[in-house]
Structure formats: structure tokens, C-alpha cells
């Protein structure tokens, strides 16, 4: 009987941890220690894919027998990558810029398994239509939610949903930060089926 490989989430994000818990697989989390600075001229989708894979590879190098998940999300505003605001002022600027517009959140997931040389990445773009927001609405939302660790300041799982008119995605958890349909697809390809445990 084959043993179940260790599953590692290469992330310290509590949002991704809570999402992965939905698959009911035992896993641990490890900080990937990856420089997330965009390359010159790098498109948002390419940045998200590169960082997701880099995070998974960084952890897999330390745990070669494990299956490692890496993920990254970048907001795409006019082709410019917009990440986590970090501060209230930057969050205000981000939301003012996205007000009344449709923004694509590029969410990438990668799975790496060092002992079999498996390494694949999938992209789950999410198209988000923001309402036209008043400065007072932006201020109230930010003071209430403090979403400074969320790409584009959009925390849709709570009050942030009221900022939006529509979300268009074929992977419902992608906007929160980990597209579970694609994650499950990659886990199966790497040899771990959430519905079966370790694949033969």
C-alpha cells in the first residue's frame, strides 16, 4: 500500500490555509521566502505564475519528498501588476483607481514534487466589476476590514463583497487566493487525490 506523501502549503497566508483545509487533507505550512518584486515589464499573469512556482520550488528544495503548493495573486490594472497595499494610503489609491471598472485578478497555483520532478502551474483569472465607489465608502470599508494584506485591497469574503457589482470566475475560490478546482487538478496529477488519499 502506497504511503501518502507529505502535503505542504508554501504560504503563511491564513486565507490560503483556510481554503486548503476545505479539502480535508493533512498538511503543514512553510514560509517560502521568495522575493516578490516584479521584473521590469513583467505582465501581471506572468508575475503571478512565476511567483507561485517559485514559492513551491523554494519549499520543495527543502522537502524533496513532499508535494508542495505555491500560489500568488496579482491584480491587473491596465496591464500593471497591483499587489498587496500594505498601508491605508496605498489601499485608498488602489480602490479609487479600480472604482467603476472591471479588473482582472490573476491567481496562479503551482504544485511541485521534487522526488518525481513534477512541477506544474495553472492560472485562474477572475474578472471583478467594481461599483463606482465614493471616498466615504472606501474609507469606511478600509477602516472596518483593514485588507492591507490582500491584492488590490479587495477582501471579497467579508465586507469587500459590497464593493462589487459582479465576479466572473470558473474557480470560485480563486479571488480569495487559492483556486481549489485547479489545486485539486494539480494534486491529482502529482499523485495525491483528495478523494482517495495517496494514488497508487
PDB file of C-alpha atoms in Angstrom:
ATOM      1  CA  UNK A   1       0.000   0.000   0.000  1.00  0.00           C
ATOM      2  CA  UNK A   2       1.474   3.343  -1.022  1.00  0.00           C
ATOM      3  CA  UNK A   3       2.084   5.922   1.679  1.00  0.00           C
ATOM      4  CA  UNK A   4       0.622   9.366   1.488  1.00  0.00           C
ATOM      5  CA  UNK A   5       3.259  11.985   0.658  1.00  0.00           C
ATOM      6  CA  UNK A   6       3.534  14.964   2.971  1.00  0.00           C
ATOM      7  CA  UNK A   7       1.494  17.901   1.715  1.00  0.00           C
ATOM      8  CA  UNK A   8       2.921  21.372   2.291  1.00  0.00           C
ATOM      9  CA  UNK A   9       1.323  24.733   1.635  1.00  0.00           C
ATOM     10  CA  UNK A  10       4.156  27.087   0.746  1.00  0.00           C
ATOM     11  CA  UNK A  11       2.446  30.107   2.235  1.00  0.00           C
ATOM     12  CA  UNK A  12       1.857  31.875   5.528  1.00  0.00           C
ATOM     13  CA  UNK A  13      -1.459  33.320   4.296  1.00  0.00           C
ATOM     14  CA  UNK A  14      -4.294  32.444   6.629  1.00  0.00           C
ATOM     15  CA  UNK A  15      -6.725  32.823   3.724  1.00  0.00           C
ATOM     16  CA  UNK A  16      -4.967  30.120   1.713  1.00  0.00           C
ATOM     17  CA  UNK A  17      -4.621  27.902   4.768  1.00  0.00           C
ATOM     18  CA  UNK A  18      -8.349  28.127   5.478  1.00  0.00           C
ATOM     19  CA  UNK A  19      -9.161  27.352   1.838  1.00  0.00           C
ATOM     20  CA  UNK A  20      -6.870  24.315   1.678  1.00  0.00           C
ATOM     21  CA  UNK A  21      -8.455  22.966   4.864  1.00  0.00           C
ATOM     22  CA  UNK A  22     -11.653  22.507   2.824  1.00  0.00           C
ATOM     23  CA  UNK A  23     -10.015  19.568   1.010  1.00  0.00           C
ATOM     24  CA  UNK A  24      -9.681  17.713   4.337  1.00  0.00           C
ATOM     25  CA  UNK A  25      -6.107  16.671   3.664  1.00  0.00           C
ATOM     26  CA  UNK A  26      -3.484  16.867   6.411  1.00  0.00           C
ATOM     27  CA  UNK A  27      -0.882  19.500   5.568  1.00  0.00           C
ATOM     28  CA  UNK A  28       1.674  21.800   7.094  1.00  0.00           C
ATOM     29  CA  UNK A  29       2.575  25.351   6.149  1.00  0.00           C
ATOM     30  CA  UNK A  30       6.072  26.601   5.397  1.00  0.00           C
ATOM     31  CA  UNK A  31       7.105  30.160   4.560  1.00  0.00           C
ATOM     32  CA  UNK A  32       8.601  30.154   1.038  1.00  0.00           C
ATOM     33  CA  UNK A  33      10.991  33.122   1.481  1.00  0.00           C
ATOM     34  CA  UNK A  34      10.697  34.376  -2.103  1.00  0.00           C
ATOM     35  CA  UNK A  35      11.388  37.891  -3.401  1.00  0.00           C
ATOM     36  CA  UNK A  36       8.067  39.044  -4.869  1.00  0.00           C
ATOM     37  CA  UNK A  37       9.420  42.077  -6.722  1.00  0.00           C
ATOM     38  CA  UNK A  38       8.080  42.199 -10.301  1.00  0.00           C
ATOM     39  CA  UNK A  39      10.598  42.027 -13.130  1.00  0.00           C
ATOM     40  CA  UNK A  40      10.836  45.011 -15.425  1.00  0.00           C
ATOM     41  CA  UNK A  41       7.886  44.980 -17.825  1.00  0.00           C
ATOM     42  CA  UNK A  42       6.509  41.740 -16.366  1.00  0.00           C
ATOM     43  CA  UNK A  43       2.813  41.227 -17.092  1.00  0.00           C
ATOM     44  CA  UNK A  44       0.540  40.505 -14.100  1.00  0.00           C
ATOM     45  CA  UNK A  45      -0.351  36.968 -15.245  1.00  0.00           C
ATOM     46  CA  UNK A  46       3.304  36.107 -15.839  1.00  0.00           C
ATOM     47  CA  UNK A  47       4.237  37.539 -12.444  1.00  0.00           C
ATOM     48  CA  UNK A  48       1.578  35.512 -10.632  1.00  0.00           C
ATOM     49  CA  UNK A  49       2.654  32.294 -12.365  1.00  0.00           C
ATOM     50  CA  UNK A  50       6.355  32.910 -11.765  1.00  0.00           C
ATOM     51  CA  UNK A  51       5.880  33.646  -8.079  1.00  0.00           C
ATOM     52  CA  UNK A  52       3.522  30.714  -7.480  1.00  0.00           C
ATOM     53  CA  UNK A  53       6.071  28.330  -8.976  1.00  0.00           C
ATOM     54  CA  UNK A  54       8.995  29.988  -7.212  1.00  0.00           C
ATOM     55  CA  UNK A  55       7.257  29.633  -3.848  1.00  0.00           C
ATOM     56  CA  UNK A  56       6.529  25.958  -4.408  1.00  0.00           C
ATOM     57  CA  UNK A  57      10.053  25.261  -5.667  1.00  0.00           C
ATOM     58  CA  UNK A  58      11.695  27.083  -2.751  1.00  0.00           C
ATOM     59  CA  UNK A  59       9.878  24.900  -0.231  1.00  0.00           C
ATOM     60  CA  UNK A  60      10.249  21.707  -2.301  1.00  0.00           C
ATOM     61  CA  UNK A  61      14.024  22.124  -2.289  1.00  0.00           C
ATOM     62  CA  UNK A  62      13.927  21.741   1.488  1.00  0.00           C
ATOM     63  CA  UNK A  63      11.331  18.917   1.406  1.00  0.00           C
ATOM     64  CA  UNK A  64      12.047  16.833  -1.731  1.00  0.00           C
ATOM     65  CA  UNK A  65       9.622  14.017  -0.862  1.00  0.00           C
ATOM     66  CA  UNK A  66       6.692  16.323  -0.251  1.00  0.00           C
ATOM     67  CA  UNK A  67       4.002  17.699  -2.516  1.00  0.00           C
ATOM     68  CA  UNK A  68       4.214  21.478  -2.250  1.00  0.00           C
ATOM     69  CA  UNK A  69       1.572  24.027  -3.202  1.00  0.00           C
ATOM     70  CA  UNK A  70       2.541  27.592  -4.065  1.00  0.00           C
ATOM     71  CA  UNK A  71       0.122  30.348  -5.002  1.00  0.00           C
ATOM     72  CA  UNK A  72       0.166  34.021  -5.847  1.00  0.00           C
ATOM     73  CA  UNK A  73      -2.342  36.677  -6.803  1.00  0.00           C
ATOM     74  CA  UNK A  74      -1.800  39.911  -8.699  1.00  0.00           C
ATOM     75  CA  UNK A  75      -4.416  42.487  -9.658  1.00  0.00           C
ATOM     76  CA  UNK A  76      -4.139  43.523 -13.310  1.00  0.00           C
ATOM     77  CA  UNK A  77      -4.900  47.235 -13.757  1.00  0.00           C
ATOM     78  CA  UNK A  78      -4.215  48.445 -17.298  1.00  0.00           C
ATOM     79  CA  UNK A  79      -1.519  45.788 -17.628  1.00  0.00           C
ATOM     80  CA  UNK A  80       0.219  46.933 -14.459  1.00  0.00           C
ATOM     81  CA  UNK A  81       0.629  44.452 -11.588  1.00  0.00           C
ATOM     82  CA  UNK A  82      -1.010  45.647  -8.374  1.00  0.00           C
ATOM     83  CA  UNK A  83      -0.179  43.670  -5.241  1.00  0.00           C
ATOM     84  CA  UNK A  84      -0.923  43.993  -1.542  1.00  0.00           C
ATOM     85  CA  UNK A  85      -1.223  47.634  -0.496  1.00  0.00           C
ATOM     86  CA  UNK A  86       0.495  47.280   2.866  1.00  0.00           C
ATOM     87  CA  UNK A  87      -0.708  50.708   4.015  1.00  0.00           C
ATOM     88  CA  UNK A  88      -4.015  52.541   4.299  1.00  0.00           C
ATOM     89  CA  UNK A  89      -2.924  55.265   1.904  1.00  0.00           C
ATOM     90  CA  UNK A  90      -1.943  52.819  -0.823  1.00  0.00           C
ATOM     91  CA  UNK A  91      -5.199  50.909  -0.342  1.00  0.00           C
ATOM     92  CA  UNK A  92      -7.183  54.134  -0.849  1.00  0.00           C
ATOM     93  CA  UNK A  93      -5.288  54.809  -4.071  1.00  0.00           C
ATOM     94  CA  UNK A  94      -5.866  51.249  -5.324  1.00  0.00           C
ATOM     95  CA  UNK A  95      -9.609  51.322  -4.705  1.00  0.00           C
ATOM     96  CA  UNK A  96     -10.024  54.791  -6.190  1.00  0.00           C
ATOM     97  CA  UNK A  97      -8.265  53.551  -9.304  1.00  0.00           C
ATOM     98  CA  UNK A  98     -10.457  50.434  -9.564  1.00  0.00           C
ATOM     99  CA  UNK A  99     -13.747  52.203  -8.810  1.00  0.00           C
ATOM    100  CA  UNK A 100     -16.309  51.743 -11.585  1.00  0.00           C
ATOM    101  CA  UNK A 101     -14.059  49.410 -13.565  1.00  0.00           C
ATOM    102  CA  UNK A 102     -13.603  45.710 -14.329  1.00  0.00           C
ATOM    103  CA  UNK A 103     -10.295  44.426 -13.004  1.00  0.00           C
ATOM    104  CA  UNK A 104      -8.727  41.021 -13.595  1.00  0.00           C
ATOM    105  CA  UNK A 105      -7.224  39.320 -10.571  1.00  0.00           C
ATOM    106  CA  UNK A 106      -4.624  36.863 -11.831  1.00  0.00           C
ATOM    107  CA  UNK A 107      -4.482  33.971  -9.368  1.00  0.00           C
ATOM    108  CA  UNK A 108      -1.884  31.273 -10.026  1.00  0.00           C
ATOM    109  CA  UNK A 109      -1.300  27.957  -8.277  1.00  0.00           C
ATOM    110  CA  UNK A 110       1.702  25.676  -8.681  1.00  0.00           C
ATOM    111  CA  UNK A 111       2.386  22.190  -7.375  1.00  0.00           C
ATOM    112  CA  UNK A 112       5.911  20.800  -7.138  1.00  0.00           C
ATOM    113  CA  UNK A 113       7.050  17.327  -6.073  1.00  0.00           C
ATOM    114  CA  UNK A 114      10.810  17.047  -6.015  1.00  0.00           C
ATOM    115  CA  UNK A 115      11.158  13.248  -5.858  1.00  0.00           C
ATOM    116  CA  UNK A 116       9.235  12.774  -9.119  1.00  0.00           C
ATOM    117  CA  UNK A 117      10.330  16.042 -10.790  1.00  0.00           C
ATOM    118  CA  UNK A 118       6.684  17.086 -11.053  1.00  0.00           C
ATOM    119  CA  UNK A 119       6.188  20.837 -11.442  1.00  0.00           C
ATOM    120  CA  UNK A 120       3.116  22.436 -12.990  1.00  0.00           C
ATOM    121  CA  UNK A 121       1.383  25.801 -12.772  1.00  0.00           C
ATOM    122  CA  UNK A 122      -2.181  26.826 -13.635  1.00  0.00           C
ATOM    123  CA  UNK A 123      -3.702  30.286 -13.871  1.00  0.00           C
ATOM    124  CA  UNK A 124      -7.206  31.153 -12.684  1.00  0.00           C
ATOM    125  CA  UNK A 125      -8.107  34.677 -13.843  1.00  0.00           C
ATOM    126  CA  UNK A 126     -11.030  36.337 -12.063  1.00  0.00           C
ATOM    127  CA  UNK A 127     -12.841  39.292 -13.631  1.00  0.00           C
ATOM    128  CA  UNK A 128     -14.188  41.618 -10.954  1.00  0.00           C
ATOM    129  CA  UNK A 129     -16.517  44.552 -11.696  1.00  0.00           C
ATOM    130  CA  UNK A 130     -16.263  47.259  -9.052  1.00  0.00           C
ATOM    131  CA  UNK A 131     -19.116  49.630  -8.309  1.00  0.00           C
ATOM    132  CA  UNK A 132     -18.473  53.356  -8.551  1.00  0.00           C
ATOM    133  CA  UNK A 133     -17.258  53.976  -5.012  1.00  0.00           C
ATOM    134  CA  UNK A 134     -17.418  57.181  -3.014  1.00  0.00           C
ATOM    135  CA  UNK A 135     -14.423  58.236  -0.944  1.00  0.00           C
ATOM    136  CA  UNK A 136     -16.552  57.767   2.182  1.00  0.00           C
ATOM    137  CA  UNK A 137     -17.387  54.185   1.205  1.00  0.00           C
ATOM    138  CA  UNK A 138     -13.731  53.401   0.564  1.00  0.00           C
ATOM    139  CA  UNK A 139     -12.726  54.912   3.891  1.00  0.00           C
ATOM    140  CA  UNK A 140     -15.391  53.012   5.845  1.00  0.00           C
ATOM    141  CA  UNK A 141     -14.503  49.717   4.162  1.00  0.00           C
ATOM    142  CA  UNK A 142     -10.782  50.107   4.778  1.00  0.00           C
ATOM    143  CA  UNK A 143     -11.178  51.179   8.410  1.00  0.00           C
ATOM    144  CA  UNK A 144     -13.547  48.270   9.038  1.00  0.00           C
ATOM    145  CA  UNK A 145     -11.712  45.476   7.215  1.00  0.00           C
ATOM    146  CA  UNK A 146      -8.070  46.642   7.082  1.00  0.00           C
ATOM    147  CA  UNK A 147      -7.435  44.494   3.959  1.00  0.00           C
ATOM    148  CA  UNK A 148      -3.840  45.618   3.624  1.00  0.00           C
ATOM    149  CA  UNK A 149      -2.580  42.059   3.051  1.00  0.00           C
ATOM    150  CA  UNK A 150      -4.954  41.431   0.125  1.00  0.00           C
ATOM    151  CA  UNK A 151      -4.022  42.034  -3.508  1.00  0.00           C
ATOM    152  CA  UNK A 152      -5.818  45.120  -4.743  1.00  0.00           C
ATOM    153  CA  UNK A 153      -7.310  45.698  -1.267  1.00  0.00           C
ATOM    154  CA  UNK A 154     -10.312  43.543  -2.238  1.00  0.00           C
ATOM    155  CA  UNK A 155     -11.338  41.154   0.544  1.00  0.00           C
ATOM    156  CA  UNK A 156     -14.423  39.660  -1.054  1.00  0.00           C
ATOM    157  CA  UNK A 157     -15.118  37.024   1.607  1.00  0.00           C
ATOM    158  CA  UNK A 158     -16.328  39.706   4.024  1.00  0.00           C
ATOM    159  CA  UNK A 159     -17.439  43.351   3.634  1.00  0.00           C
ATOM    160  CA  UNK A 160     -15.442  43.728   0.428  1.00  0.00           C
ATOM    161  CA  UNK A 161     -18.187  41.937  -1.454  1.00  0.00           C
ATOM    162  CA  UNK A 162     -20.230  45.161  -1.174  1.00  0.00           C
ATOM    163  CA  UNK A 163     -17.634  46.967  -3.310  1.00  0.00           C
ATOM    164  CA  UNK A 164     -18.567  44.833  -6.297  1.00  0.00           C
ATOM    165  CA  UNK A 165     -21.204  44.519  -8.976  1.00  0.00           C
ATOM    166  CA  UNK A 166     -20.071  41.135 -10.312  1.00  0.00           C
ATOM    167  CA  UNK A 167     -17.454  38.387 -10.118  1.00  0.00           C
ATOM    168  CA  UNK A 168     -16.787  36.192 -13.158  1.00  0.00           C
ATOM    169  CA  UNK A 169     -14.702  33.087 -12.441  1.00  0.00           C
ATOM    170  CA  UNK A 170     -14.726  29.373 -13.265  1.00  0.00           C
ATOM    171  CA  UNK A 171     -12.929  28.555  -9.989  1.00  0.00           C
ATOM    172  CA  UNK A 172     -14.983  30.035  -7.118  1.00  0.00           C
ATOM    173  CA  UNK A 173     -12.233  30.350  -4.501  1.00  0.00           C
ATOM    174  CA  UNK A 174      -9.668  31.943  -6.821  1.00  0.00           C
ATOM    175  CA  UNK A 175     -10.440  35.501  -5.757  1.00  0.00           C
ATOM    176  CA  UNK A 176      -9.799  34.633  -2.098  1.00  0.00           C
ATOM    177  CA  UNK A 177      -6.330  33.436  -3.072  1.00  0.00           C
ATOM    178  CA  UNK A 178      -6.271  29.700  -3.821  1.00  0.00           C
ATOM    179  CA  UNK A 179      -8.255  28.256  -6.764  1.00  0.00           C
ATOM    180  CA  UNK A 180      -9.308  24.897  -5.310  1.00  0.00           C
ATOM    181  CA  UNK A 181     -10.531  23.349  -8.574  1.00  0.00           C
ATOM    182  CA  UNK A 182      -7.137  23.873 -10.179  1.00  0.00           C
ATOM    183  CA  UNK A 183      -5.334  22.983  -6.955  1.00  0.00           C
ATOM    184  CA  UNK A 184      -7.173  19.647  -6.840  1.00  0.00           C
ATOM    185  CA  UNK A 185      -6.351  19.045 -10.502  1.00  0.00           C
ATOM    186  CA  UNK A 186      -2.647  19.583  -9.865  1.00  0.00           C
ATOM    187  CA  UNK A 187      -2.664  17.474  -6.707  1.00  0.00           C
ATOM    188  CA  UNK A 188      -4.177  14.551  -8.621  1.00  0.00           C
ATOM    189  CA  UNK A 189      -1.537  14.940 -11.339  1.00  0.00           C
ATOM    190  CA  UNK A 190       1.178  14.944  -8.671  1.00  0.00           C
ATOM    191  CA  UNK A 191      -0.146  11.726  -7.132  1.00  0.00           C
ATOM    192  CA  UNK A 192      -2.497  12.896  -4.386  1.00  0.00           C
ATOM    193  CA  UNK A 193      -6.222  12.627  -4.966  1.00  0.00           C
ATOM    194  CA  UNK A 194      -8.190  14.376  -2.213  1.00  0.00           C
ATOM    195  CA  UNK A 195     -10.957  11.778  -2.651  1.00  0.00           C
ATOM    196  CA  UNK A 196      -8.629   8.789  -2.473  1.00  0.00           C
ATOM    197  CA  UNK A 197      -5.597   9.812  -0.451  1.00  0.00           C
ATOM    198  CA  UNK A 198      -2.300   8.680  -1.934  1.00  0.00           C
ATOM    199  CA  UNK A 199      -2.644   7.485  -5.509  1.00  0.00           C
ATOM    200  CA  UNK A 200      -1.167   4.040  -6.330  1.00  0.00           C
TER     201      UNK A 200
END
